[in-house]
Amino acid sequence: MSRRSRPLVIGHRGAPGYRPEHSRSSYDLALAMGVDAVEPDVVVTRDGALVVRHENEISGTTDVADRPEFADRRTRKRVDGEELEGWFTEDFAAAELQSLRCRERIPGIRSTSATFDDTQPVLLLRDVLDLVRRGSLEAGREIGVVLEIKHPTYFAALGWDVARLVADELHAAGWGAGQLPLTIESFESTVLADLRARAVSATYIYLLEASGSPFDLVAAQGKAAPTYAQTAAPSGLDALVGTVDGISVDKRMILAPDRLGRATGPSPIVADAHVRGLRVFTWTARCENAFLIPQFRTRGGKAAFGDWEGEWALLAASGIDGVFVDHADLGVRFFGADADDGEDRRLG
């Protein structure tokens, strides 16, 4: 495994510290601020398109609740074992979703971003792939895509082969054969294996939560399914060698806060993975008090910026290979390298 001297800086859903997540302006801003890659999440529509949303339930990130023509599509569903109520992408055609407008998911914390509500349409995956390709050409540097596949087992139960949908779209857009820097990630390892079997050329990253178990393995193995914590242990990492290129972990798994919320890390997870030739990404480096571990929170309430530099310094010291950031400019300044300093900035 070749190691970067500095972590890859990934615009998490664009630049959602400043614009509604997954909106066109969020991605445009992240590219302009100099990120190495952006991260779109994809879910499936009724007609089998891949739409860019963090979740398939969209009441909190679009204006769908204010659209009377879609009022009768409000419903309750069980997604990955969780009961949810709202509007779901799989009940809409792609064209209908594109008629919706993006909204800030946490307006109480990001009120400035919320001023851009209802101004930009929901994007499809192809929109983001094309946007990044154009952005790379305009910037004169390679910019990557870190594609997160959401709920593939859930969508499989609805009849969709998500790996096939993703592979077809990537190849059609010129992103599936190694032409451009691509990383594919998921909390479900089975979809990553399916995509590898379909010869999609990418870096494959297994997402790990700080608690719980992956839904695909729970669906297949029930209570015998390994937990994410077991996968992050040395024996679990041994089993990942040769199946994925790395892991992406909740930052708490690196910071290892104690009962008082003070970091005791860096934990050994990064070093353990590196010894086995696995890369390590972490999510999500944010600035607001609401998202910092207690040690780094300051006065001013949830929306105020805390001592984010103190928290981020511990993440950087752990030796991570990539970091997801919401405030793209601060992430580039803190973790990144100047695009002209000669460092290899390719994903993969």
Short mmCIF file of C-alpha atoms in Angstrom, two decimals:
data_model
loop_
_atom_site.label_atom_id
_atom_site.label_comp_id
_atom_site.label_asym_id
_atom_site.label_seq_id
_atom_site.Cartn_x
_atom_site.Cartn_y
_atom_site.Cartn_z
CA MET A 1 0.00 0.00 0.00
CA SER A 2 1.45 3.34 -1.02
CA ARG A 3 0.84 5.94 1.67
CA ARG A 4 0.00 9.60 1.12
CA SER A 5 1.96 12.09 3.18
CA ARG A 6 -1.30 13.91 3.94
CA PRO A 7 -4.87 12.62 4.13
CA LEU A 8 -7.23 12.85 1.21
CA VAL A 9 -9.69 15.69 1.85
CA ILE A 10 -13.20 14.63 0.86
CA GLY A 11 -16.07 17.09 0.58
CA HIS A 12 -18.78 15.25 2.52
CA ARG A 13 -21.94 15.65 0.41
CA GLY A 14 -20.22 18.66 -1.14
CA ALA A 15 -19.70 21.54 1.27
CA PRO A 16 -22.74 21.19 3.57
CA GLY A 17 -21.26 23.48 6.18
CA TYR A 18 -22.29 26.28 3.81
CA ARG A 19 -24.97 24.97 1.42
CA PRO A 20 -27.74 22.34 1.61
CA GLU A 21 -26.14 18.91 1.31
CA HIS A 22 -26.04 17.24 -2.09
CA SER A 23 -27.17 20.43 -3.85
CA ARG A 24 -25.45 21.69 -6.95
CA SER A 25 -24.03 24.70 -5.12
CA SER A 26 -22.72 22.46 -2.33
CA TYR A 27 -20.67 20.47 -4.84
CA ASP A 28 -19.61 23.54 -6.81
CA LEU A 29 -18.37 25.20 -3.64
CA ALA A 30 -16.45 22.11 -2.51
CA LEU A 31 -14.66 21.92 -5.86
CA ALA A 32 -13.85 25.62 -5.78
CA MET A 33 -12.44 25.27 -2.25
CA GLY A 34 -9.94 22.69 -3.43
CA VAL A 35 -11.09 19.31 -2.11
CA ASP A 36 -9.46 16.16 -3.45
CA ALA A 37 -12.84 14.45 -3.89
CA VAL A 38 -16.53 14.81 -3.15
CA GLU A 39 -18.86 12.24 -1.66
CA PRO A 40 -22.33 11.62 -3.14
CA ASP A 41 -24.66 9.14 -1.43
CA VAL A 42 -26.99 7.22 -3.75
CA VAL A 43 -30.40 5.63 -3.30
CA VAL A 44 -32.82 4.18 -5.86
CA THR A 45 -35.93 5.66 -7.48
CA ARG A 46 -39.12 3.89 -8.54
CA ASP A 47 -37.83 3.64 -12.09
CA GLY A 48 -34.37 2.41 -11.17
CA ALA A 49 -32.39 5.64 -11.37
CA LEU A 50 -29.73 6.55 -8.83
CA VAL A 51 -30.56 9.77 -7.01
CA VAL A 52 -28.18 11.64 -4.75
CA ARG A 53 -29.64 11.74 -1.24
CA HIS A 54 -28.20 10.82 2.14
CA GLU A 55 -31.24 8.64 2.87
CA ASN A 56 -34.19 7.31 0.91
CA GLU A 57 -36.53 9.15 3.33
CA ILE A 58 -36.45 12.73 2.03
CA SER A 59 -38.82 14.83 4.13
CA GLY A 60 -35.93 16.55 5.94
CA THR A 61 -33.80 17.43 2.93
CA THR A 62 -36.35 18.45 0.27
CA ASP A 63 -39.58 20.44 -0.05
CA VAL A 64 -41.65 17.29 -0.63
CA ALA A 65 -43.80 17.89 2.47
CA ASP A 66 -44.97 21.18 0.96
CA ARG A 67 -45.90 19.67 -2.39
CA PRO A 68 -49.64 18.86 -2.36
CA GLU A 69 -49.37 16.63 -5.43
CA PHE A 70 -47.23 14.22 -3.39
CA ALA A 71 -49.18 14.34 -0.13
CA ASP A 72 -50.67 10.87 -0.63
CA ARG A 73 -47.22 9.28 -0.82
CA ARG A 74 -46.44 9.89 2.82
CA THR A 75 -46.13 6.47 4.42
CA ARG A 76 -44.39 4.35 7.06
CA LYS A 77 -41.64 1.87 6.25
CA ARG A 78 -39.05 -0.23 8.01
CA VAL A 79 -35.59 0.51 6.61
CA ASP A 80 -32.66 -1.55 7.88
CA GLY A 81 -34.66 -2.42 10.98
CA GLU A 82 -35.72 1.16 11.76
CA GLU A 83 -39.31 2.38 11.57
CA LEU A 84 -39.55 5.59 9.54
CA GLU A 85 -42.39 7.83 8.40
CA GLY A 86 -42.24 10.23 5.49
CA TRP A 87 -41.60 10.20 1.76
CA PHE A 88 -39.27 7.65 0.17
CA THR A 89 -37.31 7.85 -3.07
CA GLU A 90 -38.43 4.41 -4.23
CA ASP A 91 -42.01 5.74 -4.46
CA PHE A 92 -41.04 8.47 -6.94
CA ALA A 93 -39.88 8.46 -10.54
CA ALA A 94 -36.57 10.19 -11.17
CA ALA A 95 -38.25 13.07 -12.97
CA GLU A 96 -40.52 13.68 -9.99
CA LEU A 97 -37.58 13.79 -7.62
CA GLN A 98 -35.79 16.21 -9.91
CA SER A 99 -38.78 18.54 -9.57
CA LEU A 100 -38.19 18.74 -5.80
CA ARG A 101 -35.90 21.33 -4.25
CA CYS A 102 -33.09 20.78 -1.74
CA ARG A 103 -33.31 21.96 1.86
CA GLU A 104 -30.85 22.26 4.74
CA ARG A 105 -31.13 19.15 6.94
CA ILE A 106 -30.16 20.89 10.20
CA PRO A 107 -31.38 24.51 9.89
CA GLY A 108 -31.16 25.08 13.62
CA ILE A 109 -27.40 24.63 13.42
CA ARG A 110 -26.73 25.83 9.87
CA SER A 111 -29.12 28.74 9.45
CA THR A 112 -27.02 30.44 6.76
CA SER A 113 -27.13 27.32 4.62
CA ALA A 114 -30.90 27.25 5.08
CA THR A 115 -31.18 30.58 3.27
CA PHE A 116 -30.48 28.59 0.09
CA ASP A 117 -33.49 26.31 0.65
CA ASP A 118 -35.86 25.64 -2.26
CA THR A 119 -33.52 27.11 -4.88
CA GLN A 120 -31.86 24.00 -6.32
CA PRO A 121 -33.21 20.72 -7.73
CA VAL A 122 -32.41 17.25 -6.45
CA LEU A 123 -29.54 15.73 -8.43
CA LEU A 124 -29.03 12.33 -9.98
CA LEU A 125 -25.71 10.50 -9.70
CA ARG A 126 -24.96 11.25 -13.34
CA ASP A 127 -25.29 14.97 -12.61
CA VAL A 128 -22.58 14.77 -9.95
CA LEU A 129 -20.27 12.57 -12.03
CA ASP A 130 -20.48 15.00 -14.93
CA LEU A 131 -20.08 18.01 -12.63
CA VAL A 132 -16.88 16.59 -11.11
CA ARG A 133 -15.45 15.72 -14.52
CA ARG A 134 -16.03 19.29 -15.72
CA GLY A 135 -14.67 20.67 -12.47
CA SER A 136 -11.47 18.65 -12.87
CA LEU A 137 -10.93 20.01 -16.36
CA GLU A 138 -11.59 23.58 -15.29
CA ALA A 139 -9.29 23.30 -12.27
CA GLY A 140 -6.54 21.52 -14.19
CA ARG A 141 -6.28 18.77 -11.58
CA GLU A 142 -7.87 15.41 -10.93
CA ILE A 143 -10.80 15.49 -8.51
CA GLY A 144 -12.27 12.22 -7.35
CA VAL A 145 -15.65 10.84 -6.41
CA VAL A 146 -16.16 8.81 -3.24
CA LEU A 147 -19.47 7.10 -3.95
CA GLU A 148 -21.46 5.77 -0.99
CA ILE A 149 -24.10 3.14 -1.72
CA LYS A 150 -26.98 3.30 0.74
CA HIS A 151 -29.28 0.45 1.80
CA PRO A 152 -28.47 -2.09 -0.95
CA THR A 153 -30.04 -5.03 0.95
CA TYR A 154 -33.21 -3.03 1.53
CA PHE A 155 -33.45 -2.14 -2.14
CA ALA A 156 -32.70 -5.74 -3.14
CA ALA A 157 -35.84 -6.77 -1.25
CA LEU A 158 -37.74 -4.36 -3.51
CA GLY A 159 -36.32 -6.07 -6.59
CA TRP A 160 -33.35 -3.85 -7.39
CA ASP A 161 -29.85 -5.18 -8.06
CA VAL A 162 -28.06 -2.10 -6.78
CA ALA A 163 -24.62 -3.30 -7.85
CA ARG A 164 -25.83 -3.65 -11.42
CA LEU A 165 -27.46 -0.21 -11.36
CA VAL A 166 -24.28 1.40 -10.04
CA ALA A 167 -21.97 -0.47 -12.39
CA ASP A 168 -24.09 0.39 -15.42
CA GLU A 169 -24.21 4.08 -14.49
CA LEU A 170 -20.50 4.32 -13.78
CA HIS A 171 -19.57 2.68 -17.08
CA ALA A 172 -22.04 4.82 -19.02
CA ALA A 173 -20.61 7.98 -17.43
CA GLY A 174 -16.99 7.00 -18.10
CA TRP A 175 -16.15 6.41 -14.43
CA GLY A 176 -16.10 2.60 -14.23
CA ALA A 177 -12.88 1.54 -15.93
CA GLY A 178 -10.29 3.56 -14.05
CA GLN A 179 -10.47 6.61 -16.28
CA LEU A 180 -11.06 8.89 -13.28
CA PRO A 181 -10.27 8.59 -9.54
CA LEU A 182 -13.13 6.64 -8.00
CA THR A 183 -13.70 5.20 -4.54
CA ILE A 184 -16.77 3.13 -3.67
CA GLU A 185 -17.89 2.70 -0.09
CA SER A 186 -20.77 1.14 1.81
CA PHE A 187 -21.74 -0.06 5.27
CA GLU A 188 -22.61 -3.36 3.54
CA SER A 189 -19.66 -5.42 2.30
CA THR A 190 -21.74 -7.62 0.00
CA VAL A 191 -22.46 -4.81 -2.46
CA LEU A 192 -18.75 -3.98 -2.56
CA ALA A 193 -17.97 -7.60 -3.46
CA ASP A 194 -20.69 -7.57 -6.12
CA LEU A 195 -19.24 -4.46 -7.74
CA ARG A 196 -15.73 -5.90 -7.73
CA ALA A 197 -17.12 -8.98 -9.45
CA ARG A 198 -18.57 -6.68 -12.12
CA ALA A 199 -15.05 -5.35 -12.83
CA VAL A 200 -15.71 -1.80 -11.69
CA SER A 201 -12.25 -0.28 -11.26
CA ALA A 202 -12.20 1.59 -7.95
CA THR A 203 -10.77 1.75 -4.47
CA TYR A 204 -13.15 -0.19 -2.20
CA ILE A 205 -13.73 1.08 1.32
CA TYR A 206 -15.81 -0.66 4.00
CA LEU A 207 -17.66 1.78 6.24
CA LEU A 208 -17.75 0.89 9.94
CA GLU A 209 -20.10 2.32 12.55
CA ALA A 210 -19.00 2.75 16.15
CA SER A 211 -21.73 0.31 17.24
CA GLY A 212 -24.19 -2.20 15.80
CA SER A 213 -23.88 -4.69 12.95
CA PRO A 214 -24.11 -4.35 9.15
CA PHE A 215 -27.64 -4.90 7.88
CA ASP A 216 -26.66 -7.20 5.02
CA LEU A 217 -25.00 -9.64 7.41
CA VAL A 218 -27.83 -9.37 9.93
CA ALA A 219 -30.29 -10.20 7.14
CA ALA A 220 -28.22 -13.25 6.16
CA GLN A 221 -26.96 -14.47 9.55
CA GLY A 222 -29.27 -13.04 12.17
CA LYS A 223 -27.76 -12.82 15.65
CA ALA A 224 -24.62 -14.57 14.40
CA ALA A 225 -23.69 -11.53 12.29
CA PRO A 226 -20.42 -9.90 13.37
CA THR A 227 -20.58 -6.45 14.89
CA TYR A 228 -18.74 -3.48 13.46
CA ALA A 229 -16.56 -3.49 16.58
CA GLN A 230 -15.55 -7.09 15.89
CA THR A 231 -14.66 -6.16 12.32
CA ALA A 232 -12.50 -3.30 13.56
CA ALA A 233 -10.55 -5.60 15.89
CA PRO A 234 -7.29 -7.14 14.62
CA SER A 235 -8.88 -10.50 13.77
CA GLY A 236 -11.69 -8.74 11.91
CA LEU A 237 -9.22 -6.65 9.95
CA ASP A 238 -7.34 -9.84 9.05
CA ALA A 239 -10.52 -11.10 7.37
CA LEU A 240 -10.83 -7.92 5.28
CA VAL A 241 -7.40 -8.24 3.68
CA GLY A 242 -7.84 -8.99 0.00
CA THR A 243 -11.57 -8.19 0.02
CA VAL A 244 -11.44 -4.37 0.37
CA ASP A 245 -8.75 -1.71 0.12
CA GLY A 246 -9.54 -0.06 3.41
CA ILE A 247 -12.03 0.99 6.04
CA SER A 248 -13.77 4.24 6.89
CA VAL A 249 -14.60 4.69 10.56
CA ASP A 250 -16.62 6.93 12.83
CA LYS A 251 -14.13 9.45 14.24
CA ARG A 252 -15.02 8.31 17.76
CA MET A 253 -13.35 5.00 16.98
CA ILE A 254 -10.08 6.94 16.63
CA LEU A 255 -10.61 9.59 19.31
CA ALA A 256 -11.81 6.97 21.82
CA PRO A 257 -13.53 9.41 24.22
CA ASP A 258 -13.90 8.32 27.84
CA ARG A 259 -17.03 8.69 29.99
CA LEU A 260 -16.28 12.38 30.46
CA GLY A 261 -15.94 12.93 26.71
CA ARG A 262 -12.18 13.40 26.74
CA ALA A 263 -10.19 11.77 23.95
CA THR A 264 -7.95 8.90 25.02
CA GLY A 265 -6.76 8.18 21.47
CA PRO A 266 -5.54 7.95 18.89
CA SER A 267 -6.73 4.38 19.26
CA PRO A 268 -4.73 1.56 17.62
CA ILE A 269 -7.25 1.05 14.81
CA VAL A 270 -5.33 3.11 12.24
CA ALA A 271 -2.02 1.42 12.98
CA ASP A 272 -3.68 -2.00 13.07
CA ALA A 273 -5.20 -1.42 9.62
CA HIS A 274 -1.98 -0.05 8.15
CA VAL A 275 0.01 -3.08 9.28
CA ARG A 276 -2.39 -5.16 7.20
CA GLY A 277 -2.11 -2.93 4.14
CA LEU A 278 -5.53 -1.33 4.65
CA ARG A 279 -6.20 2.38 4.31
CA VAL A 280 -8.22 4.25 6.91
CA PHE A 281 -10.65 7.11 6.28
CA THR A 282 -12.66 8.81 9.01
CA TRP A 283 -15.96 10.70 9.22
CA THR A 284 -16.93 13.38 9.79
CA ALA A 285 -14.67 16.32 10.68
CA ARG A 286 -17.07 19.14 11.56
CA CYS A 287 -16.63 22.44 13.34
CA GLU A 288 -19.80 23.06 15.32
CA ASN A 289 -20.08 22.21 19.01
CA ALA A 290 -22.97 19.88 18.23
CA PHE A 291 -20.61 17.49 16.47
CA LEU A 292 -17.44 17.73 18.56
CA ILE A 293 -16.71 15.36 21.43
CA PRO A 294 -17.29 17.14 24.79
CA GLN A 295 -13.61 17.91 25.37
CA PHE A 296 -13.56 20.28 22.41
CA ARG A 297 -16.89 22.07 22.87
CA THR A 298 -16.87 25.74 23.78
CA ARG A 299 -19.45 28.33 24.80
CA GLY A 300 -22.03 29.67 22.39
CA GLY A 301 -24.40 26.78 21.89
CA LYS A 302 -24.64 23.92 19.41
CA ALA A 303 -24.20 26.04 16.29
CA ALA A 304 -21.06 27.84 17.47
CA PHE A 305 -17.68 26.65 16.30
CA GLY A 306 -15.84 24.86 19.09
CA ASP A 307 -12.19 23.88 19.29
CA TRP A 308 -12.43 21.97 16.05
CA GLU A 309 -8.72 22.37 15.40
CA GLY A 310 -7.94 20.53 18.62
CA GLU A 311 -10.13 17.59 17.62
CA TRP A 312 -8.88 17.54 14.05
CA ALA A 313 -5.27 17.59 15.23
CA LEU A 314 -5.83 14.27 17.01
CA LEU A 315 -7.36 12.80 13.86
CA ALA A 316 -4.41 13.97 11.77
CA ALA A 317 -1.94 12.61 14.32
CA SER A 318 -3.48 9.14 14.01
CA GLY A 319 -2.13 8.79 10.47
CA ILE A 320 -5.46 8.63 8.64
CA ASP A 321 -5.41 8.33 4.85
CA GLY A 322 -8.60 10.29 4.20
CA VAL A 323 -11.03 12.54 6.04
CA PHE A 324 -14.58 13.64 5.30
CA VAL A 325 -15.22 17.33 5.98
CA ASP A 326 -18.33 19.53 5.93
CA HIS A 327 -16.47 22.86 5.76
CA ALA A 328 -14.41 22.20 2.66
CA ASP A 329 -12.18 25.27 2.88
CA LEU A 330 -11.18 24.56 6.47
CA GLY A 331 -10.60 20.90 5.67
CA VAL A 332 -8.30 21.74 2.78
CA ARG A 333 -6.41 24.30 4.86
CA PHE A 334 -6.00 21.99 7.85
CA PHE A 335 -5.48 18.56 6.31
CA GLY A 336 -4.73 19.21 2.68
CA ALA A 337 -1.84 20.04 0.43
CA ASP A 338 -1.59 22.76 -2.19
CA ALA A 339 -2.56 21.34 -5.56
CA ASP A 340 0.76 22.49 -7.04
CA ASP A 341 3.13 21.09 -4.43
CA GLY A 342 3.82 17.93 -6.39
CA GLU A 343 2.05 15.53 -4.07
CA ASP A 344 0.16 12.65 -5.71
CA ARG A 345 -3.48 13.62 -5.15
CA ARG A 346 -5.08 10.68 -6.93
CA LEU A 347 -7.55 8.43 -5.15
CA GLY A 348 -6.51 4.82 -5.19
#
